[in-house]
XYZ file of C-alpha atoms in Angstrom:
576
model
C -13.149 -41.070 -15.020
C -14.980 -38.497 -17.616
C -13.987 -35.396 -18.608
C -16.677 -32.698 -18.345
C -17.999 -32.198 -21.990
C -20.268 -28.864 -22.154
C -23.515 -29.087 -22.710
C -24.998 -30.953 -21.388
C -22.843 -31.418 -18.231
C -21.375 -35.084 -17.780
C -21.187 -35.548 -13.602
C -18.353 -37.970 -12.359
C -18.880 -38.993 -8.663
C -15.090 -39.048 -7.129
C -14.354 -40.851 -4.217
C -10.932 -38.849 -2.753
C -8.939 -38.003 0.339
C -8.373 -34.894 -0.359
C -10.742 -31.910 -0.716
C -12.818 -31.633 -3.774
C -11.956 -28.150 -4.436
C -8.005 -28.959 -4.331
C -8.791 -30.971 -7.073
C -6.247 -29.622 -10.372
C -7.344 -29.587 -13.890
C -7.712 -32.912 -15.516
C -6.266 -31.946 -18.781
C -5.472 -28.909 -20.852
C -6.243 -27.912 -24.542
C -4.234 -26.499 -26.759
C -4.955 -22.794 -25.626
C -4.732 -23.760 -22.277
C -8.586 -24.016 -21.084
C -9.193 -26.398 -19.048
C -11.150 -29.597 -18.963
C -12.300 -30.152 -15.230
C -14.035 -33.128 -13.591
C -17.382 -31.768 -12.894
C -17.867 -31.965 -9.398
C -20.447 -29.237 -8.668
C -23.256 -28.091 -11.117
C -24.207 -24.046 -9.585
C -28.075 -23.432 -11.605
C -28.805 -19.446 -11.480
C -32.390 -18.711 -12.191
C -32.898 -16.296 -14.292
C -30.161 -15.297 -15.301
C -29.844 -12.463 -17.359
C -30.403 -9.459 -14.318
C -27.562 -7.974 -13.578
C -27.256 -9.152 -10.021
C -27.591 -13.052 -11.652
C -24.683 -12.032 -14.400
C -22.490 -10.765 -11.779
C -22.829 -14.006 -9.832
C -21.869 -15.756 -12.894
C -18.636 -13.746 -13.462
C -17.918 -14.290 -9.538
C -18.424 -18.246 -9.365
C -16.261 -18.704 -13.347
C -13.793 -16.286 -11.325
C -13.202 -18.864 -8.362
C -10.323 -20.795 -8.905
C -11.781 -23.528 -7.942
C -11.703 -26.746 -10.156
C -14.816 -28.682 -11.660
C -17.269 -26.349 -10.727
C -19.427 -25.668 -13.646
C -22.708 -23.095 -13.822
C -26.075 -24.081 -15.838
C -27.668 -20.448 -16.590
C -31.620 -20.248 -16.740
C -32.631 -17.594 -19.571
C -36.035 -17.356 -21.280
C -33.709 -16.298 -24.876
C -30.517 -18.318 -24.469
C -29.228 -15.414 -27.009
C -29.144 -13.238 -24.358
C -25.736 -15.296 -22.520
C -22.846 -12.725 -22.786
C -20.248 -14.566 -25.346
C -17.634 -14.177 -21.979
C -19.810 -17.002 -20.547
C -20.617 -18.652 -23.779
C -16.711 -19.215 -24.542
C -15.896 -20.806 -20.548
C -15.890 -24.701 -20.992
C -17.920 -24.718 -17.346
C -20.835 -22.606 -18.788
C -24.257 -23.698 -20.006
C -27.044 -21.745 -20.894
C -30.411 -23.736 -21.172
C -34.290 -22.159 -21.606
C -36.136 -21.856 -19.151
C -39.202 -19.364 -17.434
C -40.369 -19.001 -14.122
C -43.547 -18.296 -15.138
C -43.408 -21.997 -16.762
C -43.122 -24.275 -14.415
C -42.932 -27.110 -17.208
C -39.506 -25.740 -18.404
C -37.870 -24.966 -15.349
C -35.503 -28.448 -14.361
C -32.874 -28.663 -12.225
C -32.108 -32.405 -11.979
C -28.379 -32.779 -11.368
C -27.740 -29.298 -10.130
C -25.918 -29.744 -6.832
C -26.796 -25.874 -5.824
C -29.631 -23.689 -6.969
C -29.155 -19.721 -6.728
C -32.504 -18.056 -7.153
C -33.188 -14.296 -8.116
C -36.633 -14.122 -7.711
C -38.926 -12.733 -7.595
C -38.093 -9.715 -10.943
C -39.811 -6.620 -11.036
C -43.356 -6.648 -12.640
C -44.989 -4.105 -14.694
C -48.456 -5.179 -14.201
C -50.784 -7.588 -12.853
C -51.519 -8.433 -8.925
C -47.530 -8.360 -6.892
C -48.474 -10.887 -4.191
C -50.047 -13.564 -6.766
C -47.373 -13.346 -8.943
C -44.625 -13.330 -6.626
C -46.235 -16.568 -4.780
C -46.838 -18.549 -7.851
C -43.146 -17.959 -9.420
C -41.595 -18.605 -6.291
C -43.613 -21.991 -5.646
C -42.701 -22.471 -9.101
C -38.881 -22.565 -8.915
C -39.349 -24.254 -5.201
C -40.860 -27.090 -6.574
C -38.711 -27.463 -9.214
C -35.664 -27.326 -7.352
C -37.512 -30.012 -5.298
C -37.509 -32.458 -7.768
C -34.744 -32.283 -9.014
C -33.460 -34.594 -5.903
C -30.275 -33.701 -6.357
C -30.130 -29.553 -5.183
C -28.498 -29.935 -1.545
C -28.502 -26.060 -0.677
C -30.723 -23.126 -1.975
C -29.738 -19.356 -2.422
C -32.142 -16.810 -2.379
C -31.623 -13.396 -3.246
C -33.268 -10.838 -1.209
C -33.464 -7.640 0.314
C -33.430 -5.959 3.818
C -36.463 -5.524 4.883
C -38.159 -8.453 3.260
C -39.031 -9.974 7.081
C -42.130 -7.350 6.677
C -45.207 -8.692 5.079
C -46.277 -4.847 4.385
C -45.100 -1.187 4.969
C -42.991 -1.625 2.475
C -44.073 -1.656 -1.536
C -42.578 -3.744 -3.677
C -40.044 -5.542 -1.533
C -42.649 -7.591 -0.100
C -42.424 -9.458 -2.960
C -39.531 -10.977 -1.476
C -41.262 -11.205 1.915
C -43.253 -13.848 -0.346
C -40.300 -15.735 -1.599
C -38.611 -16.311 1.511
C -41.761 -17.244 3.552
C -42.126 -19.910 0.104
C -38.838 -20.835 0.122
C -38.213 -21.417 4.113
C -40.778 -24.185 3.701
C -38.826 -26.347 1.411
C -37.392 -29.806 1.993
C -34.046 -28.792 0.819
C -30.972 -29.207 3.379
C -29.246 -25.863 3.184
C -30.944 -22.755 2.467
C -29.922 -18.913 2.575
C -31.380 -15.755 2.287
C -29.206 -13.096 1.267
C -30.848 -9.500 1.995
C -29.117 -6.904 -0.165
C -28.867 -3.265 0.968
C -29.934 -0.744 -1.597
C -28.040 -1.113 -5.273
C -25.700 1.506 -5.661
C -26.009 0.640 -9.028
C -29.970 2.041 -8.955
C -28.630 5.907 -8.994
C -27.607 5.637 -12.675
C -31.490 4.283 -13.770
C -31.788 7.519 -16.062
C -28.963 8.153 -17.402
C -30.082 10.893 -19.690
C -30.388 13.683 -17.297
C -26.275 12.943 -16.782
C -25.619 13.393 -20.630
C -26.859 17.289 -20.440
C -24.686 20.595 -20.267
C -25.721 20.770 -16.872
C -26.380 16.677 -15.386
C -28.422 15.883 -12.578
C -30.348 12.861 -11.473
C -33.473 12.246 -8.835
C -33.459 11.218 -5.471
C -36.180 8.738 -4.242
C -34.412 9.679 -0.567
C -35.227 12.570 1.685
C -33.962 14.385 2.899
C -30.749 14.382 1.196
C -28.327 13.980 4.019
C -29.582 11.053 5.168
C -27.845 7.881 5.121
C -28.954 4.262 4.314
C -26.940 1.003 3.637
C -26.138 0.518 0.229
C -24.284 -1.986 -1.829
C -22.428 -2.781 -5.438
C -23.425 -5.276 -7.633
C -20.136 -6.458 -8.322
C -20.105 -7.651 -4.259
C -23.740 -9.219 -4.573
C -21.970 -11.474 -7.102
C -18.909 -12.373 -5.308
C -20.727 -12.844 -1.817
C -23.259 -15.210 -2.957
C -20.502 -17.218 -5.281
C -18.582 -17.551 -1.814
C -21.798 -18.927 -0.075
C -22.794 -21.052 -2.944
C -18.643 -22.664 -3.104
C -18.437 -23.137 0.417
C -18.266 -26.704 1.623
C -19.416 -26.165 5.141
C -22.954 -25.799 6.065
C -25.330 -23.028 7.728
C -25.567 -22.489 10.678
C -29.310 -22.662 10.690
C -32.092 -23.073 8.242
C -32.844 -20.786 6.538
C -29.226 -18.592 7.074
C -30.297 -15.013 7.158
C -27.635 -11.991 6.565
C -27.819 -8.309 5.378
C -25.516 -7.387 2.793
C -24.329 -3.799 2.919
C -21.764 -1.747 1.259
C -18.343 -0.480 2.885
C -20.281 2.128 5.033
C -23.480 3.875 4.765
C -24.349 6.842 2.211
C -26.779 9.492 1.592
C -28.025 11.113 -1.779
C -25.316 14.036 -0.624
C -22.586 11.293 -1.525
C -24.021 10.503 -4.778
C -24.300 13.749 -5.913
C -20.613 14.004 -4.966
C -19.937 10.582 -6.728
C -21.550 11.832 -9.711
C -19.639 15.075 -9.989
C -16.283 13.599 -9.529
C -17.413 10.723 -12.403
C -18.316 13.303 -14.476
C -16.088 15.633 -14.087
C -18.670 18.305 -13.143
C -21.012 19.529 -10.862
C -23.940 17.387 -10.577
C -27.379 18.289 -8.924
C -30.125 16.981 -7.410
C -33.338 18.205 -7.143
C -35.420 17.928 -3.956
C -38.919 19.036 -5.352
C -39.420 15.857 -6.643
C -42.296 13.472 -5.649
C -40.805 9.866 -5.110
C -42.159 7.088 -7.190
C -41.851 4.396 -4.865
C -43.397 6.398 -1.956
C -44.091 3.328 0.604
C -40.672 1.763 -0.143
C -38.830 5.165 0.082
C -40.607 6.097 3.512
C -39.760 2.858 4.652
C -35.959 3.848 4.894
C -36.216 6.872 6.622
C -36.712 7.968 10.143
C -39.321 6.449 11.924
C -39.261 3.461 8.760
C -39.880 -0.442 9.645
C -36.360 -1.010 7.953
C -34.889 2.473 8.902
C -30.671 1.726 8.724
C -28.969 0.055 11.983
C -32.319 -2.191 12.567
C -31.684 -5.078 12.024
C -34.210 -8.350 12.301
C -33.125 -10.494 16.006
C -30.660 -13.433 14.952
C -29.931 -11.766 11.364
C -26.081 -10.850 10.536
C -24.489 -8.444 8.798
C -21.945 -8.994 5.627
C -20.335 -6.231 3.946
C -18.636 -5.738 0.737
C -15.595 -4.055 -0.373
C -17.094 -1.596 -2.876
C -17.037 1.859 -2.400
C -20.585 3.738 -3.817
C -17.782 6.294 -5.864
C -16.653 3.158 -7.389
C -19.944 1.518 -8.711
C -21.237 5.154 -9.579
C -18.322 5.964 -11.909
C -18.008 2.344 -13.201
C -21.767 2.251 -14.091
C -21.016 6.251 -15.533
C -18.279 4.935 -18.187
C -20.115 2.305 -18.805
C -23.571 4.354 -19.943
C -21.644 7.631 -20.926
C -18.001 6.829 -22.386
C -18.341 3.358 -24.043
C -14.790 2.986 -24.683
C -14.593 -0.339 -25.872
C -17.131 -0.570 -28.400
C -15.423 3.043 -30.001
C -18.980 4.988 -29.495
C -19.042 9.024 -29.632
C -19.750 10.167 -26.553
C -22.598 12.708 -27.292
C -24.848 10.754 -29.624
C -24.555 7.094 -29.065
C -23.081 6.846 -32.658
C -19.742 5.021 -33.843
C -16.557 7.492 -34.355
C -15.692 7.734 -37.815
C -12.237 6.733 -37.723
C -11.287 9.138 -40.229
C -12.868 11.932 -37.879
C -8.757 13.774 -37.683
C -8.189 14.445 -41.267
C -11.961 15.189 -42.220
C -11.579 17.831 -39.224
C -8.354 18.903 -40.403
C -10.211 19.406 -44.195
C -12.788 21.677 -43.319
C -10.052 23.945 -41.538
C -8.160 23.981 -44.538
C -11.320 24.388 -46.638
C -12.557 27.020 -44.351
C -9.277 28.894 -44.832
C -9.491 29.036 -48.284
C -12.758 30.391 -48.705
C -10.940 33.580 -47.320
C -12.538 34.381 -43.889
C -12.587 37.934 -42.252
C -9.365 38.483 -40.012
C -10.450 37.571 -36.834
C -12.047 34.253 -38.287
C -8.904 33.048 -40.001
C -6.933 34.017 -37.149
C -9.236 31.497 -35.030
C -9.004 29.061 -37.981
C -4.745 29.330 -38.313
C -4.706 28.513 -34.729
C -7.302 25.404 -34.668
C -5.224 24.038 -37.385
C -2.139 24.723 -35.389
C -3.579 23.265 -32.327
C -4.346 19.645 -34.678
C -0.910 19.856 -36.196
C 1.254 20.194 -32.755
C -0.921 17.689 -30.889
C -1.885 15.082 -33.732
C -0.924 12.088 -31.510
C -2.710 13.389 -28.109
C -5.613 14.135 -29.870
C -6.152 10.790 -32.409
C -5.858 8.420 -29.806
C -6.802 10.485 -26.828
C -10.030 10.704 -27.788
C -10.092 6.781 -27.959
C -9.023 7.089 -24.106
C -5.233 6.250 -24.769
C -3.173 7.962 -22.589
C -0.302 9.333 -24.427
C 1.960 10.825 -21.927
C 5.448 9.781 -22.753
C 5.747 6.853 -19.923
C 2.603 5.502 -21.469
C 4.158 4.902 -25.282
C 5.638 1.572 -24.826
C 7.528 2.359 -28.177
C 8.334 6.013 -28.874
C 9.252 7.170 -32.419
C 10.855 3.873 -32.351
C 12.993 3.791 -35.630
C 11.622 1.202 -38.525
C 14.588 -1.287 -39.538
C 15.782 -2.124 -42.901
C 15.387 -5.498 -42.132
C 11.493 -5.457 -41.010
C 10.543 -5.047 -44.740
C 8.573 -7.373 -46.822
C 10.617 -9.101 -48.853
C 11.062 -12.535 -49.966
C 15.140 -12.736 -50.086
C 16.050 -10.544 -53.222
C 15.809 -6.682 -54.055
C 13.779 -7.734 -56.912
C 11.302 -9.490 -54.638
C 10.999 -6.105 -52.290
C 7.053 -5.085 -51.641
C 7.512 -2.180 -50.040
C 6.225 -2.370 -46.468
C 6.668 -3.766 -43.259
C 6.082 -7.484 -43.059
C 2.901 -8.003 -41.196
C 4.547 -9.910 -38.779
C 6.347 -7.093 -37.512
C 3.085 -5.395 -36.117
C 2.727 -8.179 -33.249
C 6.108 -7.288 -32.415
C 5.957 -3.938 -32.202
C 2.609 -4.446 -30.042
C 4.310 -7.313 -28.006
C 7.363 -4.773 -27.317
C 5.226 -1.720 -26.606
C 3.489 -4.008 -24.176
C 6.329 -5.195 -21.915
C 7.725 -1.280 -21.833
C 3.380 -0.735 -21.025
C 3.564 -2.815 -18.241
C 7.178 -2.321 -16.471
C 6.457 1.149 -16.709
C 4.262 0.082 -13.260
C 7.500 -0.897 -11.698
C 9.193 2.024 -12.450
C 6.388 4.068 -10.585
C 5.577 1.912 -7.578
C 6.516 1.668 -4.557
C 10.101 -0.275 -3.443
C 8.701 -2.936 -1.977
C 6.140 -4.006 -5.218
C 8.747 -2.725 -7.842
C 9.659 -6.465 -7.990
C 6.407 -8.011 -8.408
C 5.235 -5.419 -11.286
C 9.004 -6.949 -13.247
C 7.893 -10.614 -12.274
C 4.851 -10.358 -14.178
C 7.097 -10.374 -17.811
C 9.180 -13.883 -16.494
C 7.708 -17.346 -15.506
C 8.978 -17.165 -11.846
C 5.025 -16.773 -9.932
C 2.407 -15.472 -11.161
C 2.909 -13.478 -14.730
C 0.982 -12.539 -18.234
C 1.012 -15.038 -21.288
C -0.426 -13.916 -23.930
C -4.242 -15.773 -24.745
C -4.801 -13.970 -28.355
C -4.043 -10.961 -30.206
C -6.320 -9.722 -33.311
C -4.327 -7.328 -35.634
C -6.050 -4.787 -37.736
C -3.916 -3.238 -40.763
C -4.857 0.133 -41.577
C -1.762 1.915 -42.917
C 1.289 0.193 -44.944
C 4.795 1.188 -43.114
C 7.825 1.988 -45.230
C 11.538 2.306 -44.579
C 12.557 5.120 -43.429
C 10.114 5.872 -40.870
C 9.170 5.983 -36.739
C 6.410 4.344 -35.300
C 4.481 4.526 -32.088
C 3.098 2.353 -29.809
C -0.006 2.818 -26.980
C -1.721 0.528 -25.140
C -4.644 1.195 -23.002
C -7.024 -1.101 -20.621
C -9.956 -1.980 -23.091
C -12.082 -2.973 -19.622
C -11.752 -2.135 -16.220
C -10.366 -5.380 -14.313
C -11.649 -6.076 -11.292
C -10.002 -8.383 -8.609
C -11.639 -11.556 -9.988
C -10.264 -11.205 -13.248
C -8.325 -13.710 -14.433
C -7.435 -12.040 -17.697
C -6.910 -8.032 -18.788
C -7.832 -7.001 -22.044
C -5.638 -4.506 -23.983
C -5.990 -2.163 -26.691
C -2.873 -1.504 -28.955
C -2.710 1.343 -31.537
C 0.284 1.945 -33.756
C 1.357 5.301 -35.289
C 3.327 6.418 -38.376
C 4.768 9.305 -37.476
C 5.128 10.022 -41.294
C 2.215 9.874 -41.978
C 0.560 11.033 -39.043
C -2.007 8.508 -38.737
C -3.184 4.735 -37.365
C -1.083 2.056 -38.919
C -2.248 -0.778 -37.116
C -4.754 -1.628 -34.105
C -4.064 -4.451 -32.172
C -6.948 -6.135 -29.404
C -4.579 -8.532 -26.813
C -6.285 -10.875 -24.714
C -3.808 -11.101 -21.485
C -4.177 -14.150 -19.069
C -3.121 -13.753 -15.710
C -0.951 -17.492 -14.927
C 0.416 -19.114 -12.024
C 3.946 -20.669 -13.478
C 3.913 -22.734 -9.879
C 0.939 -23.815 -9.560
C 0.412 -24.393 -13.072
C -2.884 -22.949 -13.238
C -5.021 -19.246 -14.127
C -4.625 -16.711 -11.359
C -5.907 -13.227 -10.282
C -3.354 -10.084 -9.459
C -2.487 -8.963 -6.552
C -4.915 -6.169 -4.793
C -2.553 -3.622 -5.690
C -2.405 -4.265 -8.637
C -5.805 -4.344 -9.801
C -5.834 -1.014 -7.651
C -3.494 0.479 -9.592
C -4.574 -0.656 -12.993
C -8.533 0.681 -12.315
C -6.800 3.870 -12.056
C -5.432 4.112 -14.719
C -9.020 2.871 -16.432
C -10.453 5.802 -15.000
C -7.504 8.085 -16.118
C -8.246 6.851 -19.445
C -11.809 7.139 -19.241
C -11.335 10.999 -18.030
C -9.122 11.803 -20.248
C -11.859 10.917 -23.169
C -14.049 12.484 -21.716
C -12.176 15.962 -21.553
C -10.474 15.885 -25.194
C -14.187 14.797 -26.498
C -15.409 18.041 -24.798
C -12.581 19.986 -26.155
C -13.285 18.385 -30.193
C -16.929 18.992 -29.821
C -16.659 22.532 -29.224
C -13.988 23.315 -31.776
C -16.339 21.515 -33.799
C -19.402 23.511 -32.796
C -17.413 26.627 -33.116
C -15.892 25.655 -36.982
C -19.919 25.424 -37.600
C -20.506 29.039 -36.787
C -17.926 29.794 -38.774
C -18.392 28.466 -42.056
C -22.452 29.790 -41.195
C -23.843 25.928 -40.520
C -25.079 26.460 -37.282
């Protein structure tokens, strides 16, 4: 037998007694990814929408061994590197406008988003040709046993209903084909569509528009993030339909109204958020056809169609999709303008106070002045990596004014030899000690009866961290004598497919007052019995998305806080 070599994808037929998806990994590499025997081939066409990447990151999730996922993009440069780096991921070209470029031979499952959005041109001829396009190529392929097609409620109506009876076209194309298995999954309202203009969030007073009146009223809605992980299930499972094609709704948890985003928004925020209602819906057809006396108002469902709900909450995909638009932790963007943070920003601050002060000021100004310098000096730490979303509450420093030894000095054996500094070296282990103290700090605040998990995750006895990779940045030399700090934070918010958590390290002198080192950990999450990747427990992941969102408030607030001292230094010194 062949091990799967990516791309192109090299199929092995097996012949077993035992389930294919109990299969375990053929082989492993040096940095432990795996090398499965390919024994499913998932092709998601097109790829790059957001309901087509989050089916990607739900299928690479599964634990399940040698399935791999061939991604359809018109610019292959548009695959996310997280995909790019899985050995099970391929993207290839393709358009399904083009019906020459579009080939699924060998695919074993086909998951298609179609019909997109259009900005011009005639809906219905469009939609038909695109979706006879992709239909025929799936056809012959002769391989493609089952066919996913993702939808929306009220696509069973040819009209009544704007733009969604674009799918209407695509399932009536897609019902006719040859292929064994096919679904049609018929997703509830995005949550994720609230956050389409994010600009009117970014002002001193946010708001956002509502394409639903009146504003108490209630619709199904759903995340995303469960779009992805219910059609992964369907396209994994080994059993067959129950009919061709399967029909089901997917909602949310429960059903919301434009009242509970509003609320969803303030709470995100951290501030009151409005909404008017003298606005004139774009999408008047398709917003009608929601409310009272609608052909899809909520609760009707179509005879012999299910219902499947997901797990996410609307506050949940509202303030993930807000952090993601407005804080942009990770990529260490300012908050207000888009632009990067100067990582000197702390001492230039500090500067023009001291500058400021010395161009003599009237009483009341200096005063102001003695006590913004004050406020920098006393809460240095808080405030430099604070505004970076570290939360620096004592039970959050994994190392605190941990004393620098002799002995971690560079030095190659003799006094003569002495440089001066900390051996690099000694960085990594002050970020791998800061990050054991990080994580059993979760013992020490949960509950009895998960205490014990949270301390299993540092051994090998279950399921546990090893550490994938750790990039070290070296921004300050460390001398003996001195005291050094240690922070970690969640660099993205896991989610409970994640296989992996990604942490961001910083390391303070506290003679000096500033960043010695950054470290960026990748953190894989390992069975030790199984011998295999894992995901966390529920409460875990629970527990570690709050504390993103701690982080991510906590920003938010000492950004607010820097930006008007800032504003306020401006009037001051007469720049405003």
């Amino acid at each position: 037998m062949k091990s799967l070599q990516m791309p192109p994808f090299e199929r092995v037929r097996l012949h077993i007694s035992v389930p294919a998806t109990e299969l375990l990994f053929a082989s492993y590499t040096h940095y432990n990814k795996p090398e499965p025997f390919l024994i499913m081939l998932i092709t998601i066409i097109p790829a790059s929408t957001k309901s087509g990447t989050a089916v990607i990151r739900s299928i690479l999730a599964a634990p399940n061994a040698g399935i791999a996922v061939q991604a359809v993009y018109r610019d292959t440069t548009r695959a996310p590197t997280e995909f790019t780096s899985m050995p099970n991921f391929a993207a290839v070209k393709g358009d399904i406008a083009d019906k020459s470029s579009l080939n699924f031979k060998g695919s074993d499952a086909a998951i298609a988003i179609t019909p997109p959005v259009f900005d011009r041109g005639d809906l219905v001829a469009i939609a038909q040709e695109r979706s006879e396009n992709v239909k025929n190529a799936i056809e012959r392929s002769g391989t493609v046993n089952k066919v996913i097609l993702l939808s929306s409620i009220g696509a069973q109506f040819s009209s009544g209903v704007g733009e969604i009876k674009t799918n209407n076209i695509a399932e009536r194309v897609f019902a006719e084909t040859n292929i064994a298995e096919v679904i049609f999954v018929r997703c509830a309202y995005f949550m994720e569509n609230w956050t389409a203009a994010p600009e009117t969030l970014r002002g001193p007073e946010p708001f956002f528009f509502s394409t639903v009146t009146p504003l108490e009223w209630k619709l199904p809605m759903v995340a995303v993030e469960d779009i992805g992980a219910v059609i992964a299930s369907e396209a994994l499972k080994q059993q067959g339909s129950p009919r061709k094609p399967h029909v089901f709704e997917l909602h949310g948890p429960r059903m919301y109204s434009p009242l509970d985003v509003q609320l969803a928004f303030s709470d995100a925020l951290g501030k009151q958020a409005g909404v008017p209602e003298d606005v004139v819906p774009e999408w008047v057809e398709m917003a009608t056809s929601f409310l009272p006396g609608g052909v899809m108002k909520p609760g009707d469902v179509e005879e012999g169609t299910g219902v499947v709900n997901g797990k996410t909450e609307l506050g949940d995909a509202i303030r993930s999709a807000v952090q993601r638009f407005l804080l942009s932790a990770v990529k260490g963007k300012d908050i207000d303008n888009g632009t990067a943070l100067n990582p000197r920003w702390f001492p230039d601050l500090r500067t023009r106070i001291t500058t400021c002060l010395a161009s003599n000021p009237q009483t009341e100004e200096r005063t102001r002045l003695e006590r913004y310098l004050e406020y920098m000096d006393s809460k240095w730490l808080e405030l430099s990596a604070g505004r970076e979303g570290f939360l620096t509450e004592e039970r959050w420093r994994g190392l605190n004014k941990f004393a620098v030894a002799w002995g971690d000095m560079d030095s190659m054996g003799t006094y003569e030899s002495y440089l001066g500094h900390v051996n690099n070296i000694m960085y990594n282990r002050y970020a791998e000690s800061g990050r054991v103290n990080w994580i059993t700090s979760f013992a020490a605040h949960a509950p009895p009866e998960q205490r014990q998990q949270w301390l299993d995750m540092m051994s090998p006895r279950s399921i546990g961290f090893i550490l994938k990779s750790i990039k070290t940045d070296y921004k300050l030399p460390v001398e003996y004598p001195d005291k050094i700090t240690v922070i970690h934070k969640l660099a993205e918010r896991p989610s409970h497919s994640s296989e992996s958590i990604f942490l961001d390290a910083v390391i303070y002198s506290e003679t000096h007052k500033r960043l010695a080192a950054r470290c960026f950990e990748d953190i894989a999450v390992y069975n030790y019995k199984a011998g295999k990747r894992a995901t966390l427990e529920g409460f875990m992941v629970e527990e570690l998305q709050h504390v993103y969102d701690l982080q991510e408030k906590n920003k938010l607030r000492l950004s607010q806080q820097l930006d008007k001292l800032e504003q306020e230094l401006k009037v001051i010194r007469g720049e405003a």
